[in-house]
Amino acid sequence: MSTLAVHDHAGTHHDEHGHEHHHDQSFLSKYVFSMDHKMIAKQFLITGITMAVIAMILSILFRIQLAYPDKTFPLLTTLLGRFAPNGRISPDFYLALVTIHGTIMVFFVLTAGLSGTFANLLIPLQVGARDMASPFMNMLSYWFFFLASVIMLSSFFVQKGPASGGWTIYPPLSALPKAMPGSGEGMTLWLISMVLFVASSLMGGINYVSTVLNMRTKGMDLWKMPLTIWALFLTAILGILAFPVLVAGVVLLIFDRSVGTSFYLSDIVLNGVQQPFEGGSPILFQHLFWFLGHPEVYIVIMPAMGISSEIMSVNSRKPIFGYHAMVYSLIGITVLSFIVWGHHMFVTGMNPFLGGVFMITTLIIAVPSAVKTFNWLATLWRGNIRFTPAMLFAIGMVSFFISGGLTGIFLGNAALDINLHDTYFVVAHFHLVMGSAAIFGMLAGVYHWFPKMFGRMMDEKLGYLHFWLTFICAYLVFFPMHFMGLDGVPRRYYAFTEFASMQKWLTINTFVTWAAIIAALTQFGFLYNFFVSIFKGRKATQNPWESNTLEWTTPVEHLHGNWPGEIPTVYRWPYDYSKPGAEEDYIPQTVPYSQTMSSNQPHDFEDNPAGLEELNKFTSTLKANEQVK
């Protein structure tokens, strides 16, 4: 009943939208302060890509330092000025590069760039809505994110440089403005930027949840939603519950920095002078940070999981294997992700019993992840696979998720983690399971929905080249780091030449740096393909991938309101591919069962006894006709 009402309400809105559509929109209202979810998705995507390029350049700078710690590069002084005196990056600036690279990638690219783009683009289109629940709040969400990005980057232009306490900004480096150069104005800008970023995420998340719950079209119940929508919906819930905790931690940190409180500080001696802080605990900050920080890694990976599930089903020409199991495993991950944060803190001196509890919950959360992995492989099994660039990136995402996830079993073990904590093993683990996997999920989504966003196709050959070079180089960069970590090489060190035991890894560091440089250069090929295809790509048809979901029923030319007439009614789930008896190998969600009698199955009518009766009549008539023949 409620969906009917919402549908009618949306239909009424269409007339208004249709009327508005004929008015000329100014450049500002159409492209800058747009309230159309499709334009906002493009804004998030292009801002996310820009931030990713900046983070990539930062990583190349610190990789050069690690590969050639004793060499000088006069060009660095030309580019970086006081941050690279005498042709070498200064130790303080090295830590700032690592900090801002991590912050941009985790929050500004893999959270906002991924969720912001695909939640905005797909939620209204795939559930059958004219737009988001609150288009104005949607626009605000983007501009808060843009402002947060500008403030984060502006920290490169303050006198003492950007924040440099690591992307986790642990006290006391982040709580004492005089602790090091990067603890000053740069850290203040980092904190302001993150508060604005969280405000953006909350506005977006509330909008996504409201739209999924209240604005689905007629017939679109929860079990007819594509896995992309399930993943984005649960990701939004995670963000709404977890991000405010980070803001609480940040506010207390600002108090310690500015007002002289002692939430995180105690017994501090700075330059030989005892500081007047007593009774605080830096461990408290770690609890608050990781209570967001661990749900955050699932906020990053779950949209990539949903996107990959959809793309793998479409391009295998098979129904997704275990749809209900996939949904329940997403729900399981959402719930469990709130009770595993302590595995980041095994070496803080926590009670071993508590460490054991976190160890068990960490190993349990591997179960829904494994369910998803087996279901992806089963979807591919004996499928009629089309290896489009999007399909390759989706399979690549599964590869990184498996190889990176397996090392999580080592780190989730409290005893083993004592040796591996803060080594390159951790860097390798999360760059594969979270970084590379989520980036590949995001790229899969870009290649797959590019025709829907821009009405044109990307160049396939450049897509294949992009995939293979990026896939190979990502493994060449991160796989060797496991062995460095097992040997005890610590992360975030400026140079390993000071330690005889670590000098043997210098050649590996050089190798990794060159692999990273090749990977970075490859991304410029993608940027060329992306921006040239927007204007000069081959024009797309309405449904280029022969997909079942609702977004491919909208016209190629974007309308404000998505559909020119009534919003289509949904009759079936989104994964009716290669159904026995069907005329084609796909049946869109908008096709009623009454039009596909030859391919209908009894399980299609679990909640519809009248439909089952009709199917039985059709089957018995068919049998009778065959006997007569």
XYZ file of C-alpha atoms in Angstrom:
629
model
C 0.000 0.000 0.000
C 2.759 2.410 0.980
C 4.679 1.712 -2.230
C 1.503 2.390 -4.230
C 1.047 5.683 -2.447
C 4.669 6.613 -2.959
C 4.425 5.648 -6.617
C 1.385 7.895 -7.147
C 3.111 10.692 -5.253
C 6.184 10.284 -7.443
C 3.982 10.274 -10.530
C 2.401 13.563 -9.448
C 5.863 14.976 -8.972
C 6.726 13.938 -12.496
C 4.251 16.395 -13.989
C 5.916 19.210 -12.044
C 9.384 18.000 -13.104
C 8.253 17.642 -16.706
C 6.930 21.186 -16.608
C 10.147 22.497 -15.050
C 12.236 20.644 -17.609
C 11.153 23.050 -20.359
C 12.507 26.066 -18.494
C 16.092 26.902 -19.403
C 18.369 26.184 -16.456
C 21.329 28.470 -15.932
C 24.847 27.019 -16.042
C 25.071 27.407 -12.244
C 21.817 25.585 -11.473
C 22.471 22.794 -13.995
C 26.168 22.022 -13.488
C 27.324 23.652 -10.244
C 24.531 23.853 -7.670
C 22.558 21.050 -9.282
C 19.907 19.174 -7.315
C 19.623 16.381 -9.890
C 21.058 13.167 -8.426
C 22.691 12.217 -11.763
C 24.665 15.475 -11.952
C 25.624 15.228 -8.259
C 26.936 11.682 -8.943
C 29.176 13.113 -11.694
C 30.389 15.863 -9.336
C 31.321 13.270 -6.688
C 33.041 11.087 -9.300
C 35.145 13.818 -10.884
C 36.102 15.308 -7.489
C 36.964 11.783 -6.249
C 39.115 11.119 -9.341
C 40.917 14.459 -8.824
C 41.629 13.630 -5.168
C 42.818 10.125 -6.178
C 45.324 11.617 -8.641
C 46.655 13.954 -5.916
C 46.969 11.055 -3.415
C 48.732 8.981 -6.092
C 51.284 11.750 -6.728
C 51.943 12.008 -2.958
C 52.568 8.256 -2.816
C 55.059 8.430 -5.705
C 56.954 11.190 -3.848
C 57.406 9.120 -0.695
C 58.131 5.947 -2.699
C 61.044 7.814 -4.363
C 62.375 8.622 -0.880
C 62.137 4.947 0.151
C 63.808 3.679 -3.042
C 66.630 6.266 -3.111
C 67.095 7.447 0.499
C 70.666 8.729 -0.043
C 70.230 10.365 -3.445
C 69.371 13.999 -4.064
C 66.921 15.166 -6.733
C 67.190 18.944 -7.337
C 63.799 18.773 -9.088
C 62.198 17.954 -5.695
C 63.481 21.252 -4.262
C 62.079 23.074 -7.301
C 58.670 21.426 -6.824
C 58.412 21.309 -3.030
C 60.588 24.216 -1.911
C 61.306 24.232 1.828
C 59.788 20.750 2.225
C 62.649 19.204 0.209
C 65.863 21.069 1.107
C 68.987 20.053 -0.870
C 66.999 17.759 -3.149
C 65.766 15.395 -0.414
C 62.312 15.253 1.166
C 62.601 16.249 4.843
C 61.649 13.594 7.445
C 58.741 15.737 8.715
C 57.334 16.213 5.226
C 57.733 12.483 4.506
C 55.380 11.747 7.409
C 52.998 14.470 6.171
C 52.917 12.822 2.708
C 52.050 9.437 4.243
C 49.371 11.056 6.430
C 47.587 13.029 3.709
C 47.889 10.172 1.181
C 46.127 7.805 3.616
C 43.474 10.363 4.614
C 42.585 11.267 1.025
C 42.415 7.653 -0.153
C 40.375 6.264 2.763
C 37.911 9.126 3.181
C 37.872 11.357 0.110
C 38.257 8.699 -2.617
C 37.035 5.353 -1.286
C 34.232 6.692 0.934
C 32.913 9.841 -0.769
C 34.157 9.067 -4.284
C 32.719 5.532 -4.259
C 29.516 5.837 -2.200
C 28.831 9.424 -3.262
C 29.022 8.547 -6.957
C 27.155 5.268 -7.087
C 24.596 5.847 -4.316
C 23.578 9.076 -6.059
C 23.521 7.601 -9.532
C 21.950 4.213 -8.805
C 19.597 4.471 -5.830
C 16.872 6.571 -7.541
C 17.362 4.827 -10.901
C 17.384 1.248 -9.585
C 14.530 1.567 -7.064
C 12.366 3.617 -9.438
C 12.338 7.116 -7.913
C 12.269 10.543 -9.568
C 15.179 11.762 -7.421
C 16.512 11.524 -3.879
C 14.222 12.049 -0.882
C 15.791 15.500 -0.374
C 17.542 16.855 -3.487
C 18.578 20.022 -1.613
C 20.283 18.026 1.156
C 21.917 15.949 -1.564
C 23.414 19.084 -3.110
C 24.602 20.248 0.349
C 26.222 16.849 0.900
C 28.404 17.329 -2.191
C 29.376 20.912 -1.362
C 30.346 20.005 2.212
C 32.532 17.251 0.720
C 34.062 19.712 -1.776
C 34.775 22.232 1.000
C 36.359 19.478 3.141
C 38.586 18.514 0.166
C 39.722 22.114 -0.375
C 40.542 22.588 3.340
C 42.478 19.288 3.450
C 44.589 20.321 0.444
C 45.038 23.881 1.750
C 47.113 22.469 4.620
C 49.998 22.126 2.103
C 50.154 25.905 1.953
C 50.476 26.741 5.670
C 53.910 27.571 7.017
C 54.694 24.360 8.883
C 53.058 22.014 6.396
C 50.202 19.507 6.561
C 49.175 17.216 9.414
C 51.781 14.541 10.020
C 50.673 12.126 12.704
C 49.717 9.295 10.334
C 46.185 9.057 8.873
C 45.004 7.736 12.271
C 46.237 11.002 13.955
C 47.033 9.343 17.296
C 47.791 11.593 20.282
C 50.137 12.951 21.528
C 51.436 13.999 18.065
C 47.975 15.261 17.129
C 47.083 16.646 20.584
C 50.209 18.784 21.194
C 50.464 21.642 18.662
C 54.191 21.997 19.431
C 55.097 18.295 19.205
C 56.370 18.582 15.603
C 55.852 20.923 12.621
C 52.892 18.869 11.331
C 51.130 19.124 14.699
C 50.391 22.841 14.215
C 48.020 24.593 11.795
C 48.125 21.641 9.407
C 46.593 19.374 12.048
C 43.924 21.992 12.856
C 42.947 22.121 9.166
C 42.860 18.290 9.086
C 40.403 18.254 12.015
C 38.155 20.965 10.509
C 38.173 19.184 7.150
C 37.152 15.864 8.735
C 34.248 17.415 10.673
C 32.906 18.878 7.397
C 33.487 15.532 5.680
C 31.451 13.707 8.349
C 28.635 16.272 7.982
C 28.627 15.528 4.233
C 28.547 11.750 4.845
C 25.668 12.033 7.310
C 23.572 14.188 4.960
C 24.203 11.747 2.153
C 23.571 8.660 4.306
C 20.250 9.918 5.696
C 19.146 10.709 2.141
C 20.142 7.282 0.790
C 18.343 5.399 3.583
C 15.191 7.540 3.261
C 15.080 7.076 -0.504
C 15.465 3.286 -0.357
C 12.849 2.905 2.399
C 10.234 5.376 1.158
C 10.534 5.949 -2.572
C 10.589 2.536 -4.232
C 8.316 2.174 -7.238
C 5.221 -0.059 -7.363
C 6.188 -3.723 -7.038
C 9.773 -3.034 -5.861
C 9.869 -4.823 -2.502
C 13.141 -5.296 -0.642
C 13.724 -8.760 -2.154
C 13.475 -7.371 -5.678
C 16.244 -4.805 -5.097
C 19.584 -5.319 -6.882
C 22.568 -6.142 -4.650
C 24.048 -2.718 -5.460
C 21.132 -1.081 -3.638
C 21.389 -3.464 -0.670
C 25.113 -2.717 -0.364
C 24.710 1.074 -0.641
C 21.732 1.050 1.758
C 23.623 -0.894 4.454
C 26.760 1.210 3.874
C 24.698 4.354 4.536
C 23.393 2.854 7.803
C 26.974 2.034 8.849
C 28.085 5.598 8.136
C 25.179 7.158 10.051
C 26.003 5.058 13.128
C 29.816 5.176 13.021
C 30.882 8.639 11.796
C 29.462 10.626 14.746
C 31.858 8.741 17.049
C 34.813 10.120 15.075
C 33.403 13.641 15.482
C 33.182 13.069 19.258
C 36.833 11.974 19.298
C 37.866 14.949 17.155
C 36.006 17.467 19.358
C 37.823 16.162 22.468
C 41.088 16.383 20.523
C 40.362 20.032 19.644
C 39.707 20.676 23.382
C 43.086 19.133 24.277
C 44.812 21.220 21.589
C 43.129 24.548 22.283
C 41.560 24.659 25.759
C 44.180 22.798 27.830
C 42.012 19.776 28.749
C 43.554 16.333 29.296
C 41.281 13.808 27.585
C 44.161 12.127 25.760
C 47.269 13.541 27.471
C 49.103 12.638 30.663
C 52.708 12.843 31.958
C 54.055 14.576 28.839
C 57.609 15.920 28.732
C 58.296 18.207 25.764
C 61.856 19.443 25.101
C 62.796 18.578 28.686
C 59.840 20.502 30.163
C 57.074 18.699 32.067
C 53.700 19.661 30.513
C 50.702 20.381 32.785
C 48.552 17.467 31.508
C 47.319 14.787 33.882
C 44.905 11.872 33.833
C 44.221 11.555 30.106
C 44.653 8.407 28.002
C 45.812 8.222 24.390
C 44.189 4.759 24.318
C 40.767 6.447 24.674
C 41.342 8.156 21.330
C 42.231 4.823 19.732
C 38.936 3.328 20.927
C 36.941 6.266 19.548
C 38.890 6.321 16.284
C 38.669 2.588 15.588
C 35.010 2.410 16.572
C 34.577 4.414 13.360
C 37.750 3.052 11.723
C 36.685 -0.550 11.444
C 33.137 0.040 10.171
C 34.889 2.487 7.823
C 36.746 -0.329 6.031
C 33.344 -1.949 5.331
C 31.888 1.434 4.322
C 34.670 1.355 1.729
C 34.394 -2.267 0.546
C 30.626 -2.965 0.681
C 29.671 -0.673 -2.253
C 32.468 -2.338 -4.273
C 30.981 -5.738 -3.347
C 27.501 -4.698 -4.501
C 28.803 -3.190 -7.749
C 30.902 -6.279 -8.524
C 27.965 -8.618 -7.774
C 25.750 -6.777 -10.269
C 28.425 -6.595 -12.986
C 29.421 -10.265 -12.592
C 25.812 -11.427 -12.900
C 25.151 -9.255 -15.991
C 28.360 -10.337 -17.747
C 28.150 -14.029 -16.786
C 24.606 -14.054 -18.223
C 23.601 -15.971 -15.096
C 21.498 -15.170 -12.029
C 23.669 -14.169 -9.068
C 24.350 -17.315 -7.063
C 22.671 -17.280 -3.626
C 20.933 -13.882 -3.744
C 19.430 -14.246 -0.250
C 22.748 -15.462 1.181
C 24.452 -12.435 -0.388
C 21.968 -10.067 1.286
C 22.199 -11.803 4.676
C 26.010 -11.770 4.514
C 25.923 -7.992 3.857
C 23.631 -7.604 6.889
C 25.973 -9.853 8.921
C 29.002 -7.741 7.973
C 27.085 -4.559 8.881
C 26.268 -5.851 12.388
C 29.593 -7.575 13.124
C 31.712 -4.636 11.940
C 30.783 -2.756 15.139
C 32.279 -5.366 17.478
C 35.718 -5.986 15.984
C 37.483 -2.598 16.369
C 39.789 -3.884 19.141
C 41.852 -5.966 16.698
C 43.621 -2.717 15.741
C 44.693 -2.377 19.371
C 46.089 -5.769 20.414
C 49.447 -4.162 21.338
C 48.003 -1.351 23.485
C 48.206 -3.531 26.592
C 44.535 -4.490 26.564
C 43.342 -7.307 28.790
C 44.202 -10.632 27.041
C 40.624 -11.855 27.656
C 39.270 -8.808 25.802
C 41.846 -9.436 23.063
C 40.472 -12.982 22.806
C 36.917 -11.679 22.420
C 37.956 -9.316 19.626
C 39.953 -12.100 18.011
C 36.873 -14.371 17.896
C 34.571 -11.667 16.487
C 37.237 -10.806 13.886
C 37.465 -14.416 12.719
C 33.641 -14.700 12.688
C 33.305 -11.690 10.359
C 35.398 -13.656 7.849
C 32.432 -16.046 7.444
C 30.008 -13.680 5.610
C 32.967 -12.461 3.538
C 33.746 -16.061 2.575
C 30.064 -16.665 1.699
C 30.230 -13.732 -0.725
C 33.485 -14.987 -2.238
C 32.120 -18.496 -2.870
C 28.937 -17.019 -4.368
C 30.923 -14.822 -6.761
C 32.955 -17.830 -7.913
C 29.773 -19.893 -8.277
C 28.207 -17.101 -10.356
C 31.193 -17.220 -12.721
C 31.170 -21.028 -12.850
C 29.999 -22.239 -16.297
C 28.701 -18.765 -17.127
C 28.588 -17.399 -20.664
C 31.162 -14.784 -19.637
C 31.637 -11.519 -21.528
C 35.019 -10.069 -20.601
C 34.193 -6.372 -20.771
C 36.605 -3.996 -18.954
C 33.975 -3.689 -16.179
C 33.837 -7.497 -15.811
C 37.639 -7.733 -15.604
C 37.776 -5.092 -12.871
C 34.975 -6.865 -10.949
C 36.882 -10.178 -11.110
C 40.064 -8.283 -10.127
C 38.198 -6.945 -7.101
C 37.401 -10.527 -6.031
C 41.055 -11.514 -6.520
C 42.320 -8.693 -4.282
C 39.598 -9.380 -1.728
C 40.682 -13.026 -1.441
C 44.459 -12.434 -1.356
C 44.177 -9.445 0.998
C 41.515 -11.104 3.147
C 43.624 -14.183 3.819
C 46.345 -12.084 5.477
C 43.615 -10.591 7.700
C 43.370 -14.010 9.368
C 47.017 -13.611 10.486
C 46.485 -10.067 11.769
C 43.206 -10.980 13.476
C 45.082 -13.457 15.670
C 46.095 -11.609 18.838
C 49.316 -13.609 19.340
C 50.573 -13.292 15.752
C 49.618 -9.621 15.572
C 52.153 -8.726 18.270
C 54.955 -9.516 15.780
C 53.195 -8.136 12.713
C 51.637 -4.952 14.109
C 52.924 -1.710 12.530
C 55.051 -3.594 9.997
C 54.776 -3.630 6.216
C 52.609 -6.763 6.559
C 49.758 -4.515 7.732
C 50.392 -2.082 4.850
C 50.250 -4.991 2.366
C 47.064 -6.401 3.945
C 44.901 -3.319 3.879
C 46.191 -1.986 0.556
C 45.056 -5.249 -1.059
C 41.811 -6.007 0.786
C 40.559 -2.452 1.154
C 42.585 -0.207 -1.164
C 43.031 -2.236 -4.352
C 39.780 -4.220 -4.015
C 37.662 -1.084 -3.485
C 39.449 0.852 -6.267
C 38.830 -2.051 -8.657
C 35.161 -2.184 -7.621
C 34.920 1.563 -8.238
C 36.609 1.308 -11.663
C 34.311 -1.606 -12.585
C 31.348 0.649 -11.760
C 32.760 3.529 -13.814
C 33.243 1.345 -16.932
C 29.814 -0.320 -16.505
C 27.650 2.749 -15.807
C 29.609 5.242 -17.925
C 26.977 4.928 -20.731
C 24.239 5.733 -18.201
C 26.150 8.724 -16.810
C 27.366 10.296 -20.051
C 25.398 8.610 -22.864
C 28.606 7.396 -24.521
C 30.870 4.330 -24.407
C 34.457 4.221 -23.174
C 37.199 2.797 -25.411
C 37.383 -0.967 -24.713
C 40.979 -1.497 -25.838
C 42.260 1.240 -23.536
C 40.090 -0.352 -20.804
C 41.790 -3.734 -21.250
C 45.237 -2.115 -21.170
C 44.245 -0.169 -18.046
C 43.080 -3.345 -16.311
C 46.074 -5.574 -17.022
C 48.760 -3.001 -16.230
C 46.997 -1.847 -13.031
C 46.253 -5.411 -11.884
C 49.822 -6.653 -12.388
C 51.458 -3.529 -10.933
C 49.183 -3.524 -7.841
C 50.341 -7.051 -6.976
C 53.984 -6.157 -7.709
C 53.721 -3.169 -5.353
C 51.943 -4.785 -2.404
C 52.783 -8.496 -2.469
C 56.516 -8.092 -1.621
C 55.546 -6.003 1.419
C 54.213 -9.146 3.149
C 57.746 -10.556 3.265
C 59.207 -7.278 4.498
C 56.628 -7.292 7.304
C 57.374 -10.901 8.254
C 61.017 -9.845 8.576
C 59.958 -7.080 10.977
C 60.414 -4.019 8.726
C 58.351 -1.211 10.370
C 55.992 1.023 8.391
C 56.293 4.848 8.173
C 60.102 4.849 8.517
C 61.823 7.567 6.513
C 64.854 5.498 5.473
C 66.022 1.934 6.097
C 69.696 2.637 5.469
C 70.189 3.386 9.191
C 69.607 -0.265 10.132
C 71.945 -3.019 8.974
C 69.191 -5.662 9.308
C 66.903 -3.754 6.903
C 69.394 -2.769 4.202
C 68.758 -6.021 2.327
C 65.224 -4.749 1.546
C 66.476 -1.677 -0.319
C 66.433 -3.472 -3.701
C 62.829 -4.595 -3.046
C 61.891 -1.002 -2.168
C 63.380 0.161 -5.476
C 61.470 -2.562 -7.366
C 58.200 -1.638 -5.598
C 58.715 2.056 -6.385
C 59.153 1.406 -10.109
C 56.046 -0.830 -10.148
C 54.142 2.019 -8.425
C 55.407 4.544 -11.003
C 54.237 2.321 -13.902
C 50.842 1.868 -12.177
C 50.559 5.655 -11.734
C 51.396 6.352 -15.388
C 48.752 3.781 -16.419
C 46.078 5.820 -14.607
C 46.751 8.749 -16.940
C 45.693 6.448 -19.798
C 42.439 5.874 -17.921
C 41.998 9.633 -17.393
C 42.474 10.196 -21.130
C 39.906 7.473 -21.931
C 37.447 8.854 -19.358
C 37.509 12.537 -20.323
C 37.795 12.040 -24.100
C 34.942 9.476 -24.073
C 32.640 11.973 -22.304
C 32.769 14.161 -25.438
C 33.892 11.887 -28.284
C 33.018 8.329 -27.249
C 30.733 6.127 -29.357
C 27.096 6.974 -28.574
C 25.490 4.450 -26.235
C 22.248 2.585 -26.826
C 19.567 2.522 -24.122
C 20.616 -0.869 -22.700
C 24.147 -1.618 -23.988
C 24.820 -4.527 -21.591
C 21.364 -6.179 -21.987
C 20.756 -5.783 -18.286
C 17.550 -6.293 -16.277
C 17.618 -3.436 -13.777
C 15.463 -0.304 -13.965
C 18.157 2.249 -14.779
C 18.408 0.841 -18.331
C 14.705 1.605 -18.978
C 15.375 5.365 -18.781
C 16.178 7.330 -21.984
C 19.836 7.816 -22.939
C 19.295 11.599 -22.835
C 19.025 12.646 -19.183
C 15.669 13.948 -18.003
C 15.055 15.704 -14.733
C 12.768 13.095 -13.163
C 14.402 10.131 -14.975
C 11.377 8.665 -16.815
C 9.362 10.672 -19.369
C 6.009 9.076 -18.438
C 4.875 6.830 -15.599
C 7.594 5.202 -13.511
C 7.700 1.531 -14.602
C 6.191 -1.137 -12.326
C 8.472 -3.951 -11.153
C 7.312 -7.569 -11.404
C 10.381 -9.732 -10.816
C 13.841 -9.884 -9.235
C 16.771 -8.320 -11.131
C 18.681 -11.491 -12.042
C 16.542 -13.403 -14.581
C 19.399 -14.174 -16.980
C 19.535 -17.213 -19.310
C 16.218 -18.524 -17.978
C 15.241 -21.873 -19.566
C 12.365 -21.381 -22.003
C 12.867 -17.615 -22.371
C 13.144 -16.075 -25.842
C 16.183 -13.949 -24.913
C 18.912 -14.450 -22.281
C 17.614 -11.569 -20.131
C 14.173 -10.570 -18.826
C 13.979 -6.989 -17.467
C 12.327 -6.379 -14.102
C 9.505 -4.497 -15.839
C 8.273 -7.554 -17.813
C 5.183 -9.146 -16.149
C 5.143 -12.917 -15.582
C 2.026 -13.102 -17.773
C 4.269 -12.302 -20.791
C 6.849 -15.018 -20.070
C 4.703 -18.092 -19.458
C 7.115 -20.414 -21.288
C 9.985 -19.574 -18.887
C 8.093 -19.199 -15.592
C 9.069 -21.531 -12.726
C 6.986 -22.557 -9.669
C 9.392 -20.720 -7.308
C 8.602 -17.455 -9.150
C 5.179 -17.525 -7.476
C 6.057 -18.250 -3.834
C 3.981 -15.271 -2.648
C 1.439 -15.376 -5.464
C -0.929 -18.408 -5.383
C -3.042 -17.023 -8.264
C 0.042 -16.791 -10.469
C 1.041 -20.364 -9.570
C -2.457 -21.558 -10.519
C -2.142 -19.811 -13.898
C 1.270 -21.419 -14.457
C -0.165 -24.888 -13.657
C -3.042 -24.316 -16.120
C -0.583 -23.178 -18.806
C 1.655 -26.218 -18.195
C -1.253 -28.698 -18.336
C -2.622 -27.055 -21.557
C 0.838 -27.326 -23.087
C 1.065 -31.022 -22.163
C -2.434 -31.701 -23.564
C -1.533 -30.000 -26.872
C 1.650 -32.075 -27.113
C -0.369 -35.302 -26.569
C -2.849 -34.276 -29.300
C 0.080 -33.658 -31.684
